[in-house]
C-alpha positions in Angstrom: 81.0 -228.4 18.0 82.5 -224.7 18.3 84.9 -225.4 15.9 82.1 -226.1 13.5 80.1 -223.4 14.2 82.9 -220.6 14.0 83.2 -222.1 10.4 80.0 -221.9 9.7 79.8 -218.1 11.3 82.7 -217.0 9.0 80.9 -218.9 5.9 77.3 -216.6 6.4 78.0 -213.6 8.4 80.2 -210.1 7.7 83.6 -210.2 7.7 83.5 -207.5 10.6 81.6 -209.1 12.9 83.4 -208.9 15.4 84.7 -212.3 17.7 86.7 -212.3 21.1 89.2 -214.5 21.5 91.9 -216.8 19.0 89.4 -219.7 19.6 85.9 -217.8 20.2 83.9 -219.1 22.8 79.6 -220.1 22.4 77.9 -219.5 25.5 75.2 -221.8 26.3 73.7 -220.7 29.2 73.9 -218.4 32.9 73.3 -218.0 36.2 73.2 -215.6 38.6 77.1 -214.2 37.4 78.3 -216.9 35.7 78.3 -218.6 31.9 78.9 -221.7 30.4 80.4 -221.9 27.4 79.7 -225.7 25.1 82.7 -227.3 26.2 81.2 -227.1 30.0 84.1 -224.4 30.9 82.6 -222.1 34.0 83.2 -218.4 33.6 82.7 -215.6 35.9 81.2 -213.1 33.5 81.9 -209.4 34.1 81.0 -208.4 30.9 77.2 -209.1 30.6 77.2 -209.6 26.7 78.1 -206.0 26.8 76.7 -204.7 29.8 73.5 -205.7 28.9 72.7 -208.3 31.6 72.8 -205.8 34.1 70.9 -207.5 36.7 71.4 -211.4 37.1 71.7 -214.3 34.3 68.3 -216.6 34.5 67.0 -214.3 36.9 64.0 -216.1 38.6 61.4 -212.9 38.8 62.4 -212.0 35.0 62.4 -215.3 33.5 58.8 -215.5 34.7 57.8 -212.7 34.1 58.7 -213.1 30.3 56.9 -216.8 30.6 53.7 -215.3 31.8 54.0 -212.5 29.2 54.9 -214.7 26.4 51.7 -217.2 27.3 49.3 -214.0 26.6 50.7 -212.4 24.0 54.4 -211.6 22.6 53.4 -208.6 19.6 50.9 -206.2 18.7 52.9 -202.8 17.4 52.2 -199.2 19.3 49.3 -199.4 17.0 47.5 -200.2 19.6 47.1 -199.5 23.4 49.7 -201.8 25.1 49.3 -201.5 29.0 53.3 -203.0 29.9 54.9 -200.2 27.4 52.5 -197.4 29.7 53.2 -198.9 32.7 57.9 -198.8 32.1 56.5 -195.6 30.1 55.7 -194.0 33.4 58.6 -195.2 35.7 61.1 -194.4 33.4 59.7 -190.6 33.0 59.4 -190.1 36.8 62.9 -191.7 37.4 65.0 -189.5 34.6 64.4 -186.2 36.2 63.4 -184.4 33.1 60.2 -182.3 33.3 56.9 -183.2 31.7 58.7 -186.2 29.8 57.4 -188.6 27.3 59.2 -192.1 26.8 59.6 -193.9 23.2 60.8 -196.9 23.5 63.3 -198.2 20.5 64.8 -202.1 20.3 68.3 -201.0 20.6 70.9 -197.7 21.6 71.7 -197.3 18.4 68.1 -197.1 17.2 67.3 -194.8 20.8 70.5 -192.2 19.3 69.1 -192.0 15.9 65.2 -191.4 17.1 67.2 -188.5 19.5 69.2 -186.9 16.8 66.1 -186.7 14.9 64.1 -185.1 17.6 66.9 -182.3 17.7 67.3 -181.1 14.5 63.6 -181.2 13.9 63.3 -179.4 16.8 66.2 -177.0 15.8 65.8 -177.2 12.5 69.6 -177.8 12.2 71.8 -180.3 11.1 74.7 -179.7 12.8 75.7 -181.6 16.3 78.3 -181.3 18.8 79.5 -184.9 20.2 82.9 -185.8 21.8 85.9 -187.4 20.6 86.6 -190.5 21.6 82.5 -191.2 21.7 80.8 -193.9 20.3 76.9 -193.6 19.8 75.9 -196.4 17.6 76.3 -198.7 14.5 73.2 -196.9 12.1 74.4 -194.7 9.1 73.4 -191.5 11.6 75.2 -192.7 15.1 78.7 -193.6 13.2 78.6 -190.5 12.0 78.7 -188.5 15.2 80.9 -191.2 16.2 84.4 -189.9 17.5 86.3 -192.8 17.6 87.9 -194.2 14.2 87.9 -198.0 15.3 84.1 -197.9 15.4 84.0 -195.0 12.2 83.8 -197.0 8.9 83.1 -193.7 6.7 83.1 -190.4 6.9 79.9 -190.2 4.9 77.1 -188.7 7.2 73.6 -186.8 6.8 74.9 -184.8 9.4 77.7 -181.6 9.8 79.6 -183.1 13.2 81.7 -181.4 15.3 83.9 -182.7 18.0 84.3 -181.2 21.5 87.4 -181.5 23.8 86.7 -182.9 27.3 85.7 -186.6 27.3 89.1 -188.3 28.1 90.6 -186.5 31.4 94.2 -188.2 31.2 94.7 -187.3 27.2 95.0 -184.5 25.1 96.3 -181.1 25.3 94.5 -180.4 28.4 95.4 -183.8 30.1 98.4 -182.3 32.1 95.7 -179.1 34.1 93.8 -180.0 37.7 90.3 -180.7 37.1 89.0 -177.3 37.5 91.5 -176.1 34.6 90.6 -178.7 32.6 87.3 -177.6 32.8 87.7 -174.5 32.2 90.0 -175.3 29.0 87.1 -177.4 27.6 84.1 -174.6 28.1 86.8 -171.8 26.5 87.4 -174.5 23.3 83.8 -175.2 22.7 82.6 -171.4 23.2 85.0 -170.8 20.7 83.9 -173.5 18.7 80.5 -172.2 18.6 81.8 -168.7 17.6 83.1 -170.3 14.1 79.6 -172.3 13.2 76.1 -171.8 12.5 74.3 -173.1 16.1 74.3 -176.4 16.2 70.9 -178.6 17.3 72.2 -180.5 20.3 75.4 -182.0 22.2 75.4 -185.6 22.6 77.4 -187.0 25.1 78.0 -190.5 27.1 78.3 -189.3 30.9 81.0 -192.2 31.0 82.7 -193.5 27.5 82.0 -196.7 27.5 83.4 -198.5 23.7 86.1 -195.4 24.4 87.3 -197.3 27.1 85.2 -196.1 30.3 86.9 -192.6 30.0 85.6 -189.7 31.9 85.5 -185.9 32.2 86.0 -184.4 35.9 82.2 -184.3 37.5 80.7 -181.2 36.5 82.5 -180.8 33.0 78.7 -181.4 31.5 77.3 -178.7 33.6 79.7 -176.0 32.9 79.0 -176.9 29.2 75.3 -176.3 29.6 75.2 -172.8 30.7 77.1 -172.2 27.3 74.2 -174.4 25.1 71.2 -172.7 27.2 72.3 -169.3 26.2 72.2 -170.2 22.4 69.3 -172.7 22.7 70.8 -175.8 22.0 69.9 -179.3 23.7 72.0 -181.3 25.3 71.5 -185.3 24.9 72.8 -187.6 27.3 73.5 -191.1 26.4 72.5 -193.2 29.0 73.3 -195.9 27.2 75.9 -197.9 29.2 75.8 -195.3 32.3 72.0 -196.1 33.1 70.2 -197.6 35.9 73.0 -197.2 38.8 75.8 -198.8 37.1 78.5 -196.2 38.4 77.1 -196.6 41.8 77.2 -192.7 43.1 74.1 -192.0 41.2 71.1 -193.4 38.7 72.0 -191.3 35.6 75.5 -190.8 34.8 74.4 -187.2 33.6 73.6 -186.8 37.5 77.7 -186.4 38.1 77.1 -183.3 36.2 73.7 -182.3 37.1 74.1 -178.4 38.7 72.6 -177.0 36.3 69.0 -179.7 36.6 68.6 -182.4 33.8 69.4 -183.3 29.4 66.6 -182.0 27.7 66.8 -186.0 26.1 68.1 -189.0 27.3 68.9 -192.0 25.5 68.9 -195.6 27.3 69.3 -199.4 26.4 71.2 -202.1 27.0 70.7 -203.1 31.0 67.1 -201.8 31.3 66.3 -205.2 29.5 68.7 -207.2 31.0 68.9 -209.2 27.8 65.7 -208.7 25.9 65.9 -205.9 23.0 64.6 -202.0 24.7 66.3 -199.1 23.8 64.9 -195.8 24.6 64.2 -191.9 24.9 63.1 -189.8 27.3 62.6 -185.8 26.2 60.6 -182.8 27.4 57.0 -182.9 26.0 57.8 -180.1 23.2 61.0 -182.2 22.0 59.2 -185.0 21.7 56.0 -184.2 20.0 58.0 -182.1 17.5 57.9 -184.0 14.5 55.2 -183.3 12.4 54.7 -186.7 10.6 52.9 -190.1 11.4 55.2 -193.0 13.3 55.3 -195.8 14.3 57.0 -198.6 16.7 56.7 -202.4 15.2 59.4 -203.8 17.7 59.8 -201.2 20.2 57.6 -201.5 23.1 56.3 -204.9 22.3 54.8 -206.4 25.3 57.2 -209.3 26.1 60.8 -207.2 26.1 58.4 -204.5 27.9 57.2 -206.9 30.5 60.9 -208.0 31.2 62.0 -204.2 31.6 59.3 -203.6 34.1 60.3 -206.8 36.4 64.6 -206.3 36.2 63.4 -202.4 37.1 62.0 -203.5 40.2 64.2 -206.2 40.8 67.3 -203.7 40.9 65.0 -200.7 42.6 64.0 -203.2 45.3 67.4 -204.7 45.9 68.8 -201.5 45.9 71.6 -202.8 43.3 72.9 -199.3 42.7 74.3 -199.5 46.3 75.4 -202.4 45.4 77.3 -201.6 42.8 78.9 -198.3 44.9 80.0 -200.5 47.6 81.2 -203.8 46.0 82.8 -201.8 43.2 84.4 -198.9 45.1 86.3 -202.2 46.5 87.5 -203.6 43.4 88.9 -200.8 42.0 90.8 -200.1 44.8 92.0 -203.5 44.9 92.5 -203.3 40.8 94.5 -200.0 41.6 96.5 -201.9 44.2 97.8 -204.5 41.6 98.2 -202.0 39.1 100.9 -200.4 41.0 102.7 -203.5 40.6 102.3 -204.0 36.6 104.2 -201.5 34.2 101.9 -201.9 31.5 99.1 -200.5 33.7 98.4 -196.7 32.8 95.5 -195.9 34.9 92.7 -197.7 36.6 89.5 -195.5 36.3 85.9 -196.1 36.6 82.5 -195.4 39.1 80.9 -198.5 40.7 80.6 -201.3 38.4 81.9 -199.8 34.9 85.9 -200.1 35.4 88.3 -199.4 32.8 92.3 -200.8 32.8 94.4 -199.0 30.5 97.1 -200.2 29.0 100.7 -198.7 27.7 103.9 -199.5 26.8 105.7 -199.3 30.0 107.4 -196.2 30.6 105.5 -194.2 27.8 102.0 -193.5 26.9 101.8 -195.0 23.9 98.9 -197.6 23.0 99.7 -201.3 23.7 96.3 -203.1 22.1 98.6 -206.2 22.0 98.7 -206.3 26.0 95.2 -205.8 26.5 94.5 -208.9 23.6 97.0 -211.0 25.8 95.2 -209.7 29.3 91.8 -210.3 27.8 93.0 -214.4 26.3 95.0 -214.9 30.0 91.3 -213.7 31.9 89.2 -216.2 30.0 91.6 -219.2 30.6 91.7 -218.2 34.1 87.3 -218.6 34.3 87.1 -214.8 33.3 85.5 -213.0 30.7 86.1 -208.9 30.4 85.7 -206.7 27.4 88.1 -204.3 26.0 88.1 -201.1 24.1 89.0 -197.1 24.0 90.2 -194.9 21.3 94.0 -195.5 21.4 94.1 -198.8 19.7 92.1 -200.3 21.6 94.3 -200.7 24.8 91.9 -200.3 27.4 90.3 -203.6 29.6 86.5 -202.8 30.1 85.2 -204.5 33.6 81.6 -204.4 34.1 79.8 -207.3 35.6 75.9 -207.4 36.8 75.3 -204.9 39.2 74.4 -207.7 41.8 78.1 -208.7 41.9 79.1 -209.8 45.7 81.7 -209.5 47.3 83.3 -213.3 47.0 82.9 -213.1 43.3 84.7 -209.4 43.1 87.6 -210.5 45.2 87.6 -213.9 42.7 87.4 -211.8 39.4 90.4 -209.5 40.8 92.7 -212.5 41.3 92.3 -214.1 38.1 92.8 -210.6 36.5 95.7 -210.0 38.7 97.2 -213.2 37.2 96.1 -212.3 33.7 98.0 -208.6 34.3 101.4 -210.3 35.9 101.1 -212.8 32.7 102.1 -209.9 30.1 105.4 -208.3 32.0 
């Protein structure tokens, strides 16, 4: 029984854990875009256990490709050669766009931004870093504390000097009220005199698209502008991939491609859909980033032949099938249609988003202040309705986060838009 097992949840794991929902839900199984939960109740899931089923649920070509894996061997370490980690090794380095790259491969984002942040100020032999407010990189003691968003911030305690940039949330902040190319401009003039106060710091890490922060944005090109001011000083820029990977936003592969003028991050950091369940997490960095460190390592989880082995068959499962397209066409229509019924609901700030990765914000109508008990309510009147969504940003967590598998059809967008067009009218 759920009831039961929430008990025994709250009796043996951390207090902040987090749980959706008054009465949380166990899923028991998926298919294709849909869950189940133990009580038989049928959701349409555009959430993907945090965008991390990215392709399909029980998705026939991965699901046997794990079987076949699993019935030669699960484990062996990067101890020793392992021909599935070489073989996602080398499509993943040809597909990022960074020159002469290497690939490590982590279990988790979290684990991908610390590995990153260590490759920078070895490299640099700094320990200052640039990151964004409003950002959130990862749980470790390293990723909170480049974290710029205080719900997801629980110390201040770091072994690292951050500081945080302007530019990350378009509609917010003192710049929010300049066109895009002012905006811009604000941001570059703030961070090059920034730089002019500080010793030079080893790298900017950056999410192309915010995804905890509530799928927030910069105007395309922000990232570029910012790179001609690192180049000149040396210092890398990291761009987590994280949630923005693997043609989620539809217009393009990376999310750092939206700001690409001036060519590709000398890292990248990936995880989450790439496995479309299983644990990978991930690198990519120029040859001389990567092979800075000047110590043995080691991999016992990343890699390991079965997650790797699933990795390989969802990549050409959503290369074949062309599922970025997929996500450009079939989500360029829902947010229109999720702009048209937020026209009609006060509470609804602004409806952003690329492809499948759609954030709702939420306000008090009339004002711009935080309403994190709307988007509770929105979130509660979804999932009755056969709906699951996530929620997040930096303002009290008052934005609605939408981002389903990216081989979403059409019949199931226009379904998920109705039941959160009820959910929405429920809260006026």
């Amino acid at each position: 029984m759920t009831d039961d097992l929430l008990g025994r949840h709250r009796a043996v794991l951390p207090d902040w854990l987090a749980l959706y929902y008054e009465e949380p839900i166990e899923i028991t199984h998926g298919e294709g875009r849909h869950v189940w939960d133990s009580h038989g109740n049928r959701y349409l899931d555009f959430f993907g256990g945090i965008l991390t089923t990215m392709t399909a649920h029980a998705l026939p070509e991965i699901t046997k490709a794990v079987s076949e894996q699993a019935g030669r061997i699960l484990h062996s370490s990067t101890l020793y050669l392992n021909r599935p980690m070489v073989e996602l090794a080398e499509r993943i380095a040809q597909l990022s766009g960074i020159p002469n790259a290497r690939v490590f491969f982590t279990t988790s984002g979290t684990e991908a931004n610390d590995t990153a942040l260590l490759l920078a100020t070895t490299y640099r032999r700094s320990n200052t870093v640039l990151a964004m407010r409003n950002s959130y990189h990862g749980r470790s003691f390293s990723a909170v504390g480049i974290t710029g968003n205080r719900s997801w911030s629980p110390t201040s305690l770091s072994p690292l000097q951050t500081l945080y940039v302007h530019g990350g949330v378009r509609s917010r902040g003192p710049f929010a009220h300049l066109d895009d190319q002012g905006f811009i401009e604000a941001c570059v003039d703030d961070l090059t005199d920034l730089l002019g106060h500080t010793r030079p710091p080893a790298a900017l890490i950056a999410e192309p698209i915010q995804g905890v922060g509530g799928f927030t944005s910069p105007p395309d090109g922000l990232y570029a502008a910012f790179r001609e001011v690192l180049q000149e000083r040396g210092i890398l820029w990291i761009s987590d991939e994280v949630q923005t990977g693997w043609g989620r936003t539809g217009e393009h592969f990376w999310g750092w491609q939206a700001h690409g003028q001036s060519g590709p991050p000398d890292m990248l950091t990936f995880a989450k859909g790439i496995g479309n369940g299983m644990s990978i997490g991930g690198v990519v960095a120029r040859a001389e980033i990567m092979n800075c460190l000047d110590a043995n390592s080691i991999s016992t989880f990343g890699g390991t032949q079965i997650t790797m082995a699933a990795g390989l068959a969802n990549l050409n499962y959503l290369l074949e099938h062309d599922l970025q397209g997929n996500a450009r066409r079939v989500g360029g229509m829902l947010i229109e249609r999720l702009r048209a019924v937020a026209a009609q609901v006060p509470a609804v700030r602004e409806v952003r988003g690329r492809g499948l990765m759609i954030g709702i914000e939420l306000a008090r109508p009339g004002t711009d202040e935080a309403y994190p008990e709307a988007a509770s309510a929105v979130l509660e009147a979804a999932r009755e309705g056969g709906l699951l969504i996530g929620k997040g940003g930096g303002h009290d967590t008052s934005a609605l986060r939408i981002a389903p598998p990216l081989s979403l059809n059409v019949a199931e967008a226009e379904e998920g838009a109705a039941i959160l067009e009820r959910a929405l009218r429920s809260i006026q």
